Amino acid sequence: MEKIQTFAPVMIPTLCRDTHFIRCIESLKRNKYAQCTDLYIGLDYPAKDSHIPGYQKICAYLDKGIEGFLSVTILRHTENKGSSENSRLLREKIFETHDRYIFSEDDNEFSPNYLEYMNKCLTAYQDDDTVLAVTGFNYPINTSEFTGNVYTNSIYFAAFGYGIWKEKWLRARKEITLELLNSAYKNTSFMNMFRRQGANQYCNFVKGMLGYTNDLIQNDTLRIIDLSYGIYM
């Protein structure tokens, strides 16, 4: 695999899950390339009283200062933004100076070689249009015939932790539309292929399109979630 050309920043939105968040940061700090990595944290504001204790503990942890990274940028909101808006504002900040990023929810814990693996993959596949994003996680899918250490072209998108390039992210957000999903849903050959590649994803897609759940479409608006990315891929 190619040598790392650019180190991607890591973005972590958080609110009140203090124990998970601290374990997340501390595990990332133990990575070989943490000192080459810019860390971006988006701290949302409590929406209800039950958020306050965990929020205050995260504030205390951040106030002590986080060392071990190239830089640490913290966006502290003074009103509750919600998880989507918190992430959007954090991403916009990153895109001011970076052409890629690694996203993580605040309850992930990392292998000590996570940053090395992710950055090498982001370098190796940046010009490969068959790869939308990279992740250090693999869903429980059949890899019995696979002998390598990088499994590509899965239709499962690990939305809780992934690395992606700015150009590909912007293109995907533009192209993932309700019209695209409606067209796919009405395409018999696509649906048969989709069912063979991932039966549970297929079932989730059908339930979403039938309105059995509002995970995919809410108030006639498409939600850009892991399933949406999976269908797009």
Short mmCIF file of C-alpha atoms in Angstrom, two decimals, residues 13 17 21 26 38 45 63 72 74 91 99 108 113 174 178 188 191 213:
data_model
loop_
_atom_site.label_atom_id
_atom_site.label_comp_id
_atom_site.label_asym_id
_atom_site.label_seq_id
_atom_site.Cartn_x
_atom_site.Cartn_y
_atom_site.Cartn_z
CA PRO A 13 -19.23 15.38 17.66
CA ARG A 17 -21.59 10.59 26.95
CA PHE A 21 -16.02 10.15 24.85
CA GLU A 26 -7.59 8.40 24.98
CA ASP A 38 -5.58 17.52 13.71
CA TYR A 45 -25.22 22.14 24.35
CA ASP A 63 -10.69 22.38 29.98
CA VAL A 72 -7.08 20.40 18.78
CA ILE A 74 -13.17 22.62 19.76
CA ARG A 91 -17.44 19.38 8.83
CA ASP A 99 -9.72 17.87 1.57
CA ASN A 108 -15.81 4.30 19.43
CA ASN A 113 -2.83 1.28 14.29
CA LYS A 174 -25.63 16.00 -4.35
CA LEU A 178 -35.31 10.77 -3.22
CA THR A 188 -36.48 -4.93 -10.77
CA MET A 191 -33.65 -4.82 -6.48
CA THR A 213 -40.30 2.99 9.31
#
